[in-house]
Short mmCIF file of C-alpha atoms in Angstrom, two decimals:
data_model
loop_
_atom_site.label_atom_id
_atom_site.label_comp_id
_atom_site.label_asym_id
_atom_site.label_seq_id
_atom_site.Cartn_x
_atom_site.Cartn_y
_atom_site.Cartn_z
CA MET A 136 0.00 0.00 0.00
CA PHE A 137 2.77 2.43 0.91
CA CYS A 138 4.61 1.75 -2.37
CA SER A 139 1.43 2.37 -4.36
CA LEU A 140 0.90 5.68 -2.60
CA ILE A 141 4.45 6.80 -3.36
CA ALA A 142 4.05 5.75 -6.99
CA ALA A 143 0.85 7.77 -7.34
CA LEU A 144 2.36 10.88 -5.82
CA CYS A 145 5.47 10.63 -8.00
CA LEU A 146 3.61 9.99 -11.24
CA THR A 147 1.07 12.81 -11.08
CA PRO A 148 3.58 15.68 -11.51
CA LEU A 149 4.97 13.92 -14.60
CA LEU A 150 1.52 13.99 -16.20
CA ALA A 151 1.23 17.75 -15.78
CA ARG A 152 4.78 18.48 -16.97
CA ALA A 153 4.19 16.89 -20.36
CA GLU A 154 2.59 20.07 -21.71
CA GLU A 155 4.30 23.45 -22.18
CA PRO A 156 2.75 26.50 -20.43
CA SER A 157 1.81 28.15 -23.74
CA ASP A 158 0.01 24.96 -24.83
CA ARG A 159 -1.85 24.92 -21.54
CA VAL A 160 -2.98 28.53 -22.03
CA THR A 161 -4.27 27.65 -25.50
CA ARG A 162 -6.08 24.61 -24.14
CA ALA A 163 -7.61 26.71 -21.35
CA GLY A 164 -8.99 29.07 -24.00
CA GLN A 165 -10.58 26.14 -25.82
CA VAL A 166 -12.15 24.80 -22.63
CA PHE A 167 -13.58 28.20 -21.71
CA LYS A 168 -15.00 28.78 -25.19
CA GLU A 169 -16.71 25.40 -25.20
CA LEU A 170 -18.25 25.87 -21.75
CA ALA A 171 -19.23 29.51 -22.22
CA ASN A 172 -21.16 28.67 -25.38
CA ALA A 173 -22.85 25.50 -24.13
CA THR A 174 -26.49 25.60 -23.04
CA ASN A 175 -25.66 23.49 -20.02
CA GLY A 176 -22.32 25.21 -19.40
CA LEU A 177 -21.00 28.16 -17.42
CA PRO A 178 -23.70 30.54 -16.08
CA ILE A 179 -23.06 33.89 -17.75
CA ASN A 180 -24.96 35.79 -15.04
CA VAL A 181 -22.53 34.44 -12.46
CA LEU A 182 -19.47 34.97 -14.68
CA ASN A 183 -20.51 38.62 -15.03
CA LYS A 184 -19.95 39.04 -11.28
CA ALA A 185 -16.63 37.21 -11.09
CA ASP A 186 -13.26 38.93 -10.51
CA CYS A 187 -11.16 36.09 -11.96
CA VAL A 188 -11.50 32.81 -13.82
CA ILE A 189 -9.26 29.79 -13.18
CA ILE A 190 -9.14 26.99 -15.76
CA LEU A 191 -7.32 23.72 -15.10
CA PRO A 192 -7.56 21.68 -18.30
CA SER A 193 -7.14 17.90 -18.34
CA VAL A 194 -6.34 17.36 -14.65
CA LYS A 195 -5.33 13.74 -14.08
CA LYS A 196 -6.39 11.58 -11.17
CA VAL A 197 -4.17 8.54 -10.80
CA GLY A 198 -5.67 5.66 -8.88
CA PHE A 199 -3.87 3.01 -6.89
CA ILE A 200 -4.76 2.54 -3.26
CA ALA A 201 -4.73 6.29 -2.67
CA GLY A 202 -6.15 8.71 -5.22
CA ALA A 203 -3.94 11.69 -5.96
CA GLN A 204 -4.86 14.71 -8.02
CA TYR A 205 -2.42 17.15 -9.57
CA GLY A 206 -3.18 19.81 -12.16
CA LYS A 207 -1.83 22.88 -13.85
CA GLY A 208 -3.73 25.71 -15.47
CA VAL A 209 -4.35 29.40 -15.87
CA MET A 210 -5.92 32.27 -13.95
CA THR A 211 -6.91 35.54 -15.56
CA CYS A 212 -8.46 38.46 -13.66
CA ARG A 213 -10.22 41.65 -14.54
CA SER A 214 -7.69 44.48 -14.36
CA GLY A 215 -7.70 47.41 -11.96
CA ALA A 216 -7.47 47.72 -8.20
CA ASN A 217 -11.20 46.96 -7.90
CA PHE A 218 -11.23 44.21 -10.56
CA ASN A 219 -13.52 46.27 -12.78
CA GLY A 220 -11.35 46.68 -15.89
CA PRO A 221 -10.76 44.49 -18.96
CA TRP A 222 -9.54 40.90 -18.54
CA GLY A 223 -5.77 40.85 -18.08
CA ALA A 224 -2.76 38.66 -18.87
CA PRO A 225 -2.86 35.09 -17.55
CA MET A 226 -1.05 33.73 -14.51
CA MET A 227 0.03 30.09 -14.51
CA MET A 228 -1.45 28.07 -11.67
CA ARG A 229 -1.00 24.68 -10.07
CA SER A 230 -3.35 22.65 -7.91
CA SER A 231 -2.85 19.60 -5.78
CA GLY A 232 -5.05 17.49 -3.58
CA GLY A 233 -5.61 13.90 -2.57
CA SER A 234 -8.39 11.71 -1.27
CA PHE A 235 -7.77 8.31 0.26
CA GLY A 236 -9.87 5.44 -0.96
CA LEU A 237 -9.92 2.99 -3.81
CA GLN A 238 -9.64 4.74 -7.19
CA ALA A 239 -9.92 2.80 -10.42
CA GLY A 240 -7.81 3.99 -13.33
CA GLY A 241 -7.14 7.58 -14.40
CA GLN A 242 -9.41 10.16 -15.98
CA ALA A 243 -8.78 13.58 -17.51
CA THR A 244 -11.06 16.27 -16.09
CA ASP A 245 -11.37 19.98 -16.89
CA PHE A 246 -11.88 22.21 -13.85
CA VAL A 247 -13.16 25.79 -13.90
CA ILE A 248 -13.22 28.04 -10.84
CA LEU A 249 -14.94 31.42 -10.74
CA VAL A 250 -13.38 33.76 -8.15
CA MET A 251 -16.27 35.86 -6.88
CA ASN A 252 -14.65 38.55 -4.75
CA ASP A 253 -11.45 40.49 -4.17
CA ASP A 254 -10.41 38.52 -1.07
CA GLY A 255 -10.59 35.26 -2.98
CA ALA A 256 -8.47 36.66 -5.81
CA HIS A 257 -5.82 38.10 -3.49
CA SER A 258 -5.60 34.89 -1.46
CA VAL A 259 -4.56 32.94 -4.56
CA MET A 260 -2.19 35.61 -5.86
CA LYS A 261 -0.40 35.86 -2.49
CA GLY A 262 0.55 32.20 -2.37
CA ARG A 263 -0.92 28.76 -2.02
CA ALA A 264 -4.44 28.73 -0.64
CA LYS A 265 -6.22 25.65 0.72
CA LEU A 266 -9.75 25.75 -0.65
CA GLY A 267 -12.44 25.26 1.95
CA ALA A 268 -10.14 26.29 4.78
CA GLU A 269 -8.36 29.55 3.93
CA THR A 270 -10.75 30.33 1.08
CA SER A 271 -14.44 29.39 0.95
CA ILE A 272 -15.57 27.42 -2.10
CA ALA A 273 -18.82 25.82 -3.23
CA ALA A 274 -20.17 23.88 -6.20
CA GLY A 275 -21.42 26.40 -8.73
CA PRO A 276 -24.80 26.51 -10.48
CA VAL A 277 -24.88 25.12 -14.05
CA GLY A 278 -26.54 26.48 -17.19
CA ARG A 279 -26.17 29.71 -19.17
CA ASP A 280 -29.08 31.37 -17.36
CA ALA A 281 -28.43 29.96 -13.88
CA GLU A 282 -27.94 32.15 -10.81
CA ALA A 283 -26.16 31.65 -7.48
CA SER A 284 -29.32 31.15 -5.42
CA THR A 285 -28.38 29.22 -2.27
CA THR A 286 -26.72 30.76 0.77
CA ALA A 287 -23.59 28.67 0.22
CA THR A 288 -23.12 29.74 -3.39
CA MET A 289 -23.95 33.39 -2.74
CA GLN A 290 -21.45 33.67 0.12
CA ALA A 291 -18.61 31.57 -1.33
CA GLN A 292 -15.43 33.28 -2.46
CA MET A 293 -15.12 30.74 -5.26
CA LEU A 294 -17.49 28.57 -7.29
CA SER A 295 -16.11 25.42 -8.88
CA TYR A 296 -17.04 23.16 -11.78
CA SER A 297 -15.77 20.07 -13.54
CA ARG A 298 -16.20 18.47 -16.96
CA ALA A 299 -15.43 14.79 -17.39
CA GLN A 300 -16.44 12.62 -20.34
CA GLY A 301 -18.60 15.45 -21.68
CA VAL A 302 -20.57 15.96 -18.44
CA PHE A 303 -20.32 19.46 -16.90
CA ALA A 304 -21.37 19.95 -13.27
CA GLY A 305 -20.78 21.98 -10.16
CA VAL A 306 -18.39 20.22 -7.80
CA SER A 307 -16.80 20.92 -4.46
CA LEU A 308 -13.01 21.25 -4.57
CA SER A 309 -12.72 21.67 -0.81
CA GLY A 310 -9.34 20.40 0.37
CA THR A 311 -7.56 21.27 -2.86
CA THR A 312 -4.50 23.51 -2.64
CA LEU A 313 -4.28 26.18 -5.31
CA GLY A 314 -1.54 28.71 -6.03
CA LEU A 315 0.78 30.33 -8.54
CA ASP A 316 3.27 28.30 -10.56
CA ASP A 317 6.33 30.58 -10.60
CA GLY A 318 8.32 28.24 -12.83
CA ASP A 319 5.67 28.13 -15.53
CA ASN A 320 5.14 31.90 -15.32
CA GLU A 321 8.86 32.33 -15.99
CA LYS A 322 8.65 29.99 -18.99
CA LEU A 323 5.55 31.73 -20.36
CA TYR A 324 6.90 35.28 -20.08
CA GLY A 325 10.58 34.53 -20.66
CA LYS A 326 11.65 36.00 -17.32
CA LYS A 327 10.81 35.88 -13.64
CA VAL A 328 7.58 37.77 -12.99
CA SER A 329 5.46 38.19 -9.89
CA ALA A 330 1.69 37.98 -9.66
CA SER A 331 1.49 41.72 -9.03
CA GLU A 332 3.52 42.44 -12.17
CA ILE A 333 1.23 40.30 -14.30
CA PHE A 334 -1.93 41.69 -12.68
CA SER A 335 -0.80 45.32 -13.05
CA GLY A 336 -0.17 44.90 -16.77
CA SER A 337 3.60 45.31 -16.48
CA VAL A 338 4.03 42.36 -18.84
CA LYS A 339 2.24 41.81 -22.12
CA ALA A 340 -0.09 38.85 -22.50
CA PRO A 341 1.52 36.08 -24.61
CA PRO A 342 0.13 35.24 -28.07
CA SER A 343 -1.19 31.94 -26.73
CA ALA A 344 -3.65 33.88 -24.53
CA ALA A 345 -5.29 35.72 -27.44
CA SER A 346 -8.21 33.31 -27.83
CA LEU A 347 -8.92 33.05 -24.10
CA LEU A 348 -8.88 36.81 -23.53
CA SER A 349 -10.93 37.50 -26.66
CA GLU A 350 -13.61 35.04 -25.57
CA LEU A 351 -13.69 36.41 -22.01
CA ARG A 352 -14.02 39.99 -23.22
CA ARG A 353 -16.77 39.00 -25.64
CA THR A 354 -18.70 36.88 -23.15
CA SER A 355 -18.34 39.05 -20.05
CA PRO A 356 -17.02 42.54 -20.87
CA ARG A 357 -17.95 44.14 -17.51
CA ASN A 358 -17.94 43.18 -13.84
CA LEU A 359 -21.58 43.75 -12.95
CA ALA A 360 -20.88 43.20 -9.25
CA LYS A 361 -18.91 46.48 -9.26
CA GLY A 362 -21.73 48.45 -10.88
CA LYS A 363 -19.68 49.28 -13.97
#
């Protein structure tokens, strides 16, 4: 059992490293476009009130005796001190989390997280945040016209979703650790950059982010939660 656990934990980072950061940004743009335009996809009314969007494409869960989850992706936020400007350059992210129990096989899953307030956005940009503990998170409502209607979804700092085998649903990612990937940010921008430098617009968005940013600006041009 111990050997299987070690094997799972060692293998999952290798799965995420197989893809270059620019490829991951492109893939994140494809995932967002598909879900933003699907009838049973991301709720646009909720997206219009989000400060940031996090997309973790093709996260792998490797199953032996212990299930381990490890993923890399992208976060882009609305610019400005109050998160009420245009969508800005992407920040590379990494997530990790594990659940003990029998897991059968491995499955690629796309995760999307909507960051609903400034505190949630800053908690991720400052370092690694444990969802459900340091940052509140809840399963988000599904469907283009859906609203955050329950107390849990209305008060959560983040709303999370998954898509596996074509099925899109709100899921709880409580227990997952999420934070910046400094190494991948350096690869993407060609130099060491901080979250504040990316967020402030000090660096130009890479060409690979063109589709993602274009789709975000088309789908949700304004942060309606800020009254602008």
